[in-house]
Amino acid sequence: MVQHYRRAMPAVVRLGTCSWADEGLLSAWYPRGVSTAEKRLRFYAERFDVVEVDSPYYALPDPAVTERWARRTPDGFTFHVKASAAMTWHEGEPTDAAFREFRGALEPLELSGKLRGVLLQYHPRFTKSDAAKAELARAPGRLEPLVPLVEFRHRSWMEPAERSATLDFLERTGLAYVSVDTPMTRASNVVARHAEATHAVAYVRFHGRNEKTWNIKAEKSSERFNWMYSPEELEEWVEKLGRLASEADEVYALFNNNRDDFAPQSAVILRGLLDEAGIPASGGVVPPPLTPTLF
């Protein structure tokens, strides 16, 4: 059984989105005039203090780009970065070389001290087995001191009979379980909505609850994750996040419902609910104007 230890003071639940440059954000969230890469990241960092960067899954960035990410964000800002497809069984068996190439591309960001975790979102073919556990056990050594954030896309890991053993294994191995909010369908690539901490870092990803689009073959991810959360849906996570904040040193809640501006708007709703419940949180607020106004 996973061991949890209650903190004297709860951790701050840090809210953010999975990207600051998705097409939907460019068209629906950023105001006129915020039209360059630098301005967009600075605008985002005024409203959130953490972001998940998903683009390296598709193509590794130039190190000069990741250096600019670090330079354009304030002290205390945190990045988590999604592992490349070559690291998570999307392009065959992962190799040490794939991890080295990823680390090289992100080196300036890591050296800045702003890179915290690496999201390992495994392919649905990565089902629970001794071989799969052996692969997972390599992740901490390949990524240290970065935090391996493990998101399963096959339900075999978290079926009722396997759940406790899976969580125990992750904790013993130094891996952070990624809790997810997804549609609850019978598809094998859907994992139930468990809020669990197996590491000092607790991590939750909100994918939306669109059952009709979860497994469609779409050119754009926004077609799959087309969902605007309601306050009632997010209310289900308030107690769960409060519990994670009492068990982990760091808690992150990242929104991946990337249609239009659904992700930042959902974060704003969740922030309001956390504030009402008295759970410390950051992100999801509009900063005050730089100069006083009459109205």
CSV table of C-alpha atoms in Angstrom, one decimal:
chain,number,residue,atom,x,y,z
A,1,MET,CA,0.0,0.0,0.0
A,2,VAL,CA,1.3,3.5,-0.9
A,3,GLN,CA,2.4,5.3,2.2
A,4,HIS,CA,1.1,8.9,2.6
A,5,TYR,CA,2.3,11.4,5.2
A,6,ARG,CA,0.3,14.4,6.2
A,7,ARG,CA,2.1,17.7,5.8
A,8,ALA,CA,2.1,20.3,8.6
A,9,MET,CA,1.0,22.8,6.0
A,10,PRO,CA,-0.7,21.9,2.7
A,11,ALA,CA,1.1,22.4,-0.5
A,12,VAL,CA,0.0,25.1,-3.0
A,13,VAL,CA,-2.0,23.6,-5.9
A,14,ARG,CA,-0.4,25.2,-8.9
A,15,LEU,CA,-2.6,25.5,-11.9
A,16,GLY,CA,-1.6,25.8,-15.6
A,17,THR,CA,-2.2,24.6,-19.1
A,18,CYS,CA,-0.6,22.1,-21.4
A,19,SER,CA,1.0,24.7,-23.8
A,20,TRP,CA,0.8,28.4,-24.1
A,21,ALA,CA,0.9,28.4,-27.9
A,22,ASP,CA,-1.9,26.2,-29.1
A,23,GLU,CA,-3.8,27.4,-32.0
A,24,GLY,CA,-7.0,27.8,-29.9
A,25,LEU,CA,-5.1,30.1,-27.5
A,26,LEU,CA,-3.7,32.2,-30.3
A,27,SER,CA,-7.2,32.8,-31.8
A,28,ALA,CA,-9.3,33.0,-28.6
A,29,TRP,CA,-7.3,33.9,-25.6
A,30,TYR,CA,-4.5,36.3,-26.3
A,31,PRO,CA,-5.6,39.9,-26.8
A,32,ARG,CA,-4.8,42.0,-29.8
A,33,GLY,CA,-1.2,43.1,-29.7
A,34,VAL,CA,0.1,40.0,-27.9
A,35,SER,CA,1.3,38.5,-31.2
A,36,THR,CA,5.0,37.4,-30.7
A,37,ALA,CA,6.4,34.4,-29.1
A,38,GLU,CA,8.0,36.5,-26.4
A,39,LYS,CA,4.9,38.5,-25.6
A,40,ARG,CA,2.7,35.4,-25.5
A,41,LEU,CA,4.9,33.6,-23.0
A,42,ARG,CA,5.2,36.8,-20.8
A,43,PHE,CA,1.4,37.2,-20.9
A,44,TYR,CA,0.9,33.6,-19.9
A,45,ALA,CA,3.4,33.9,-17.1
A,46,GLU,CA,1.5,36.9,-15.6
A,47,ARG,CA,-1.5,34.6,-15.1
A,48,PHE,CA,0.1,31.2,-14.3
A,49,ASP,CA,3.4,30.1,-12.7
A,50,VAL,CA,3.6,26.7,-14.3
A,51,VAL,CA,3.1,25.3,-17.8
A,52,GLU,CA,3.4,21.9,-19.5
A,53,VAL,CA,5.2,22.0,-22.8
A,54,ASP,CA,3.8,19.3,-25.1
A,55,SER,CA,5.5,20.2,-28.4
A,56,PRO,CA,8.7,18.2,-27.7
A,57,TYR,CA,6.7,15.0,-28.0
A,58,TYR,CA,6.4,15.8,-31.7
A,59,ALA,CA,9.8,17.4,-32.4
A,60,LEU,CA,12.7,18.3,-30.1
A,61,PRO,CA,13.3,22.1,-29.8
A,62,ASP,CA,16.6,23.8,-30.6
A,63,PRO,CA,18.4,24.4,-27.3
A,64,ALA,CA,18.4,28.1,-28.2
A,65,VAL,CA,14.6,28.0,-28.0
A,66,THR,CA,14.5,26.4,-24.6
A,67,GLU,CA,17.0,29.0,-23.4
A,68,ARG,CA,14.6,31.7,-24.4
A,69,TRP,CA,11.8,30.0,-22.5
A,70,ALA,CA,13.9,30.2,-19.4
A,71,ARG,CA,14.9,33.8,-20.0
A,72,ARG,CA,11.3,35.1,-20.7
A,73,THR,CA,9.8,33.7,-17.5
A,74,PRO,CA,10.1,35.1,-14.0
A,75,ASP,CA,11.9,33.5,-11.1
A,76,GLY,CA,9.8,30.8,-9.6
A,77,PHE,CA,8.2,29.8,-12.9
A,78,THR,CA,8.1,26.0,-13.5
A,79,PHE,CA,8.1,24.0,-16.7
A,80,HIS,CA,7.2,20.4,-17.1
A,81,VAL,CA,7.9,19.0,-20.6
A,82,LYS,CA,6.3,16.1,-22.4
A,83,ALA,CA,8.8,13.4,-23.4
A,84,SER,CA,9.4,12.7,-27.1
A,85,ALA,CA,7.5,9.9,-28.8
A,86,ALA,CA,10.8,8.0,-29.0
A,87,MET,CA,10.8,7.8,-25.2
A,88,THR,CA,7.4,6.3,-24.5
A,89,TRP,CA,6.9,3.4,-26.9
A,90,HIS,CA,5.3,5.5,-29.6
A,91,GLU,CA,8.2,4.8,-31.9
A,92,GLY,CA,9.4,1.4,-30.7
A,93,GLU,CA,11.4,0.5,-27.7
A,94,PRO,CA,12.9,3.5,-25.9
A,95,THR,CA,16.7,3.8,-25.9
A,96,ASP,CA,19.2,5.7,-23.7
A,97,ALA,CA,20.1,7.7,-26.8
A,98,ALA,CA,16.5,9.0,-27.1
A,99,PHE,CA,16.7,10.2,-23.5
A,100,ARG,CA,20.1,11.8,-24.1
A,101,GLU,CA,18.8,13.7,-27.1
A,102,PHE,CA,15.8,15.0,-25.2
A,103,ARG,CA,18.0,16.1,-22.3
A,104,GLY,CA,20.3,17.9,-24.7
A,105,ALA,CA,17.5,19.8,-26.3
A,106,LEU,CA,16.2,20.9,-22.9
A,107,GLU,CA,19.6,21.5,-21.3
A,108,PRO,CA,19.4,25.3,-21.1
A,109,LEU,CA,16.0,25.1,-19.5
A,110,GLU,CA,17.2,22.5,-17.0
A,111,LEU,CA,20.3,24.5,-16.2
A,112,SER,CA,18.1,27.5,-15.4
A,113,GLY,CA,16.5,25.5,-12.6
A,114,LYS,CA,13.0,26.0,-14.1
A,115,LEU,CA,12.5,22.5,-15.5
A,116,ARG,CA,10.9,20.2,-12.9
A,117,GLY,CA,9.3,17.2,-14.5
A,118,VAL,CA,9.2,15.1,-17.6
A,119,LEU,CA,5.8,13.7,-18.6
A,120,LEU,CA,6.1,10.1,-19.8
A,121,GLN,CA,2.7,9.5,-21.5
A,122,TYR,CA,3.0,5.9,-22.5
A,123,HIS,CA,1.4,4.4,-25.6
A,124,PRO,CA,-1.7,2.3,-25.0
A,125,ARG,CA,0.3,-0.8,-26.1
A,126,PHE,CA,2.4,-0.3,-22.9
A,127,THR,CA,0.4,-2.7,-20.9
A,128,LYS,CA,1.3,-3.9,-17.4
A,129,SER,CA,3.9,-6.6,-17.4
A,130,ASP,CA,7.3,-7.4,-15.9
A,131,ALA,CA,9.0,-6.1,-19.0
A,132,ALA,CA,7.0,-2.9,-18.8
A,133,LYS,CA,7.9,-2.4,-15.2
A,134,ALA,CA,11.6,-3.0,-16.0
A,135,GLU,CA,11.3,-0.2,-18.6
A,136,LEU,CA,9.7,2.1,-16.1
A,137,ALA,CA,12.5,1.4,-13.6
A,138,ARG,CA,15.0,2.8,-16.0
A,139,ALA,CA,13.3,6.2,-16.1
A,140,PRO,CA,14.7,7.7,-12.9
A,141,GLY,CA,18.3,7.1,-13.8
A,142,ARG,CA,17.7,8.4,-17.3
A,143,LEU,CA,16.1,11.6,-16.1
A,144,GLU,CA,17.5,12.4,-12.6
A,145,PRO,CA,17.3,15.0,-11.1
A,146,LEU,CA,14.1,15.6,-13.1
A,147,VAL,CA,10.9,14.0,-11.9
A,148,PRO,CA,9.5,11.2,-14.1
A,149,LEU,CA,5.8,11.8,-14.4
A,150,VAL,CA,4.1,8.6,-15.5
A,151,GLU,CA,0.8,8.7,-17.4
A,152,PHE,CA,-0.7,5.4,-18.4
A,153,ARG,CA,-2.9,5.0,-21.4
A,154,HIS,CA,-3.9,1.4,-20.8
A,155,ARG,CA,-6.3,0.5,-18.0
A,156,SER,CA,-4.4,-2.7,-17.1
A,157,TRP,CA,-2.2,-0.7,-14.7
A,158,MET,CA,-5.1,0.7,-12.6
A,159,GLU,CA,-7.7,-2.1,-12.7
A,160,PRO,CA,-9.0,-2.7,-9.2
A,161,ALA,CA,-7.0,-5.8,-8.7
A,162,GLU,CA,-3.8,-4.1,-9.9
A,163,ARG,CA,-4.1,-0.6,-8.6
A,164,SER,CA,-2.4,-1.0,-5.2
A,165,ALA,CA,0.5,-3.0,-6.6
A,166,THR,CA,1.0,-0.4,-9.4
A,167,LEU,CA,1.1,2.5,-7.0
A,168,ASP,CA,3.4,0.7,-4.6
A,169,PHE,CA,5.8,-0.1,-7.5
A,170,LEU,CA,5.8,3.6,-8.7
A,171,GLU,CA,6.5,4.8,-5.2
A,172,ARG,CA,9.3,2.4,-4.6
A,173,THR,CA,10.9,3.2,-8.0
A,174,GLY,CA,10.8,7.0,-7.6
A,175,LEU,CA,8.1,7.6,-10.2
A,176,ALA,CA,5.2,10.1,-9.9
A,177,TYR,CA,1.8,8.8,-10.9
A,178,VAL,CA,-0.1,11.2,-13.1
A,179,SER,CA,-3.8,11.3,-12.1
A,180,VAL,CA,-6.1,12.1,-15.0
A,181,ASP,CA,-9.6,13.4,-15.7
A,182,THR,CA,-10.9,11.8,-18.8
A,183,PRO,CA,-14.2,10.5,-20.2
A,184,MET,CA,-15.3,7.3,-18.5
A,185,THR,CA,-15.7,4.9,-21.4
A,186,ARG,CA,-15.0,1.2,-21.8
A,187,ALA,CA,-12.1,1.9,-24.1
A,188,SER,CA,-8.9,0.1,-23.0
A,189,ASN,CA,-7.0,3.4,-23.1
A,190,VAL,CA,-9.1,5.1,-20.4
A,191,VAL,CA,-7.8,5.0,-16.9
A,192,ALA,CA,-10.2,5.7,-14.0
A,193,ARG,CA,-10.1,9.1,-12.2
A,194,HIS,CA,-8.0,8.2,-9.2
A,195,ALA,CA,-6.1,11.0,-7.4
A,196,GLU,CA,-2.9,9.5,-6.1
A,197,ALA,CA,0.5,10.7,-5.0
A,198,THR,CA,3.4,8.2,-5.3
A,199,HIS,CA,6.1,10.9,-5.1
A,200,ALA,CA,6.8,14.3,-3.5
A,201,VAL,CA,5.4,15.7,-6.7
A,202,ALA,CA,1.6,15.1,-7.3
A,203,TYR,CA,0.4,15.8,-10.9
A,204,VAL,CA,-3.1,15.9,-12.4
A,205,ARG,CA,-3.9,16.3,-16.1
A,206,PHE,CA,-7.4,17.4,-17.2
A,207,HIS,CA,-8.2,16.0,-20.7
A,208,GLY,CA,-11.9,16.9,-20.8
A,209,ARG,CA,-14.8,14.5,-20.9
A,210,ASN,CA,-15.8,14.2,-24.5
A,211,GLU,CA,-16.7,10.6,-25.0
A,212,LYS,CA,-17.5,11.1,-28.7
A,213,THR,CA,-14.1,12.4,-29.6
A,214,TRP,CA,-11.7,10.6,-27.2
A,215,ASN,CA,-10.6,8.0,-29.7
A,216,ILE,CA,-11.3,9.7,-33.0
A,217,LYS,CA,-8.4,10.0,-35.5
A,218,ALA,CA,-8.0,13.8,-35.7
A,219,GLU,CA,-5.5,16.0,-37.4
A,220,LYS,CA,-5.6,18.4,-34.4
A,221,SER,CA,-5.5,17.4,-30.8
A,222,SER,CA,-8.1,20.1,-30.1
A,223,GLU,CA,-10.7,18.0,-31.9
A,224,ARG,CA,-10.1,15.2,-29.4
A,225,PHE,CA,-10.0,17.4,-26.3
A,226,ASN,CA,-12.9,19.5,-27.2
A,227,TRP,CA,-14.5,20.1,-23.7
A,228,MET,CA,-15.2,23.1,-21.5
A,229,TYR,CA,-15.4,22.0,-17.9
A,230,SER,CA,-18.4,23.0,-15.8
A,231,PRO,CA,-18.0,24.1,-12.2
A,232,GLU,CA,-19.9,20.9,-11.1
A,233,GLU,CA,-17.3,18.7,-12.9
A,234,LEU,CA,-14.4,20.5,-11.4
A,235,GLU,CA,-16.0,20.5,-8.0
A,236,GLU,CA,-15.3,16.8,-8.0
A,237,TRP,CA,-11.6,17.5,-7.8
A,238,VAL,CA,-11.6,20.0,-5.0
A,239,GLU,CA,-11.5,17.5,-2.2
A,240,LYS,CA,-9.1,15.3,-4.1
A,241,LEU,CA,-6.7,18.2,-4.7
A,242,GLY,CA,-6.9,19.2,-1.1
A,243,ARG,CA,-6.0,15.6,-0.1
A,244,LEU,CA,-3.0,15.6,-2.5
A,245,ALA,CA,-1.9,18.9,-1.1
A,246,SER,CA,-1.7,17.3,2.3
A,247,GLU,CA,0.3,14.3,1.0
A,248,ALA,CA,2.8,15.8,-1.5
A,249,ASP,CA,5.3,18.6,-1.4
A,250,GLU,CA,4.3,19.9,-4.8
A,251,VAL,CA,0.9,19.7,-6.5
A,252,TYR,CA,0.3,20.6,-10.2
A,253,ALA,CA,-3.0,20.6,-12.0
A,254,LEU,CA,-2.6,21.1,-15.8
A,255,PHE,CA,-5.4,21.5,-18.3
A,256,ASN,CA,-5.1,19.8,-21.7
A,257,ASN,CA,-8.6,20.6,-23.0
A,258,ASN,CA,-7.1,22.7,-25.7
A,259,ARG,CA,-10.0,23.7,-27.9
A,260,ASP,CA,-10.2,27.5,-28.1
A,261,ASP,CA,-9.5,29.0,-24.7
A,262,PHE,CA,-11.1,26.2,-22.8
A,263,ALA,CA,-8.0,25.3,-20.8
A,264,PRO,CA,-7.2,28.7,-19.2
A,265,GLN,CA,-10.9,29.3,-18.6
A,266,SER,CA,-11.3,25.9,-16.9
A,267,ALA,CA,-8.3,26.8,-14.7
A,268,VAL,CA,-10.0,30.0,-13.7
A,269,ILE,CA,-13.1,28.1,-12.6
A,270,LEU,CA,-11.0,25.6,-10.6
A,271,ARG,CA,-9.1,28.4,-9.0
A,272,GLY,CA,-12.3,29.9,-7.8
A,273,LEU,CA,-13.5,26.6,-6.3
A,274,LEU,CA,-10.2,26.0,-4.5
A,275,ASP,CA,-10.3,29.6,-3.1
A,276,GLU,CA,-13.8,29.0,-1.8
A,277,ALA,CA,-12.7,25.8,-0.1
A,278,GLY,CA,-9.7,27.5,1.5
A,279,ILE,CA,-7.2,25.3,-0.4
A,280,PRO,CA,-4.0,27.3,-1.3
A,281,ALA,CA,-3.6,27.7,-5.0
A,282,SER,CA,-1.7,29.7,-7.6
A,283,GLY,CA,-2.6,30.5,-11.2
A,284,GLY,CA,-5.9,31.1,-12.9
A,285,VAL,CA,-6.2,34.7,-11.9
A,286,VAL,CA,-6.2,37.9,-14.0
A,287,PRO,CA,-3.4,40.3,-12.8
A,288,PRO,CA,-4.4,43.8,-11.6
A,289,PRO,CA,-3.8,46.6,-14.1
A,290,LEU,CA,-0.4,48.2,-13.9
A,291,THR,CA,-1.8,51.6,-13.3
A,292,PRO,CA,-4.9,52.6,-11.3
A,293,THR,CA,-8.1,53.3,-13.3
A,294,LEU,CA,-11.2,55.3,-12.4
A,295,PHE,CA,-13.5,52.4,-13.3
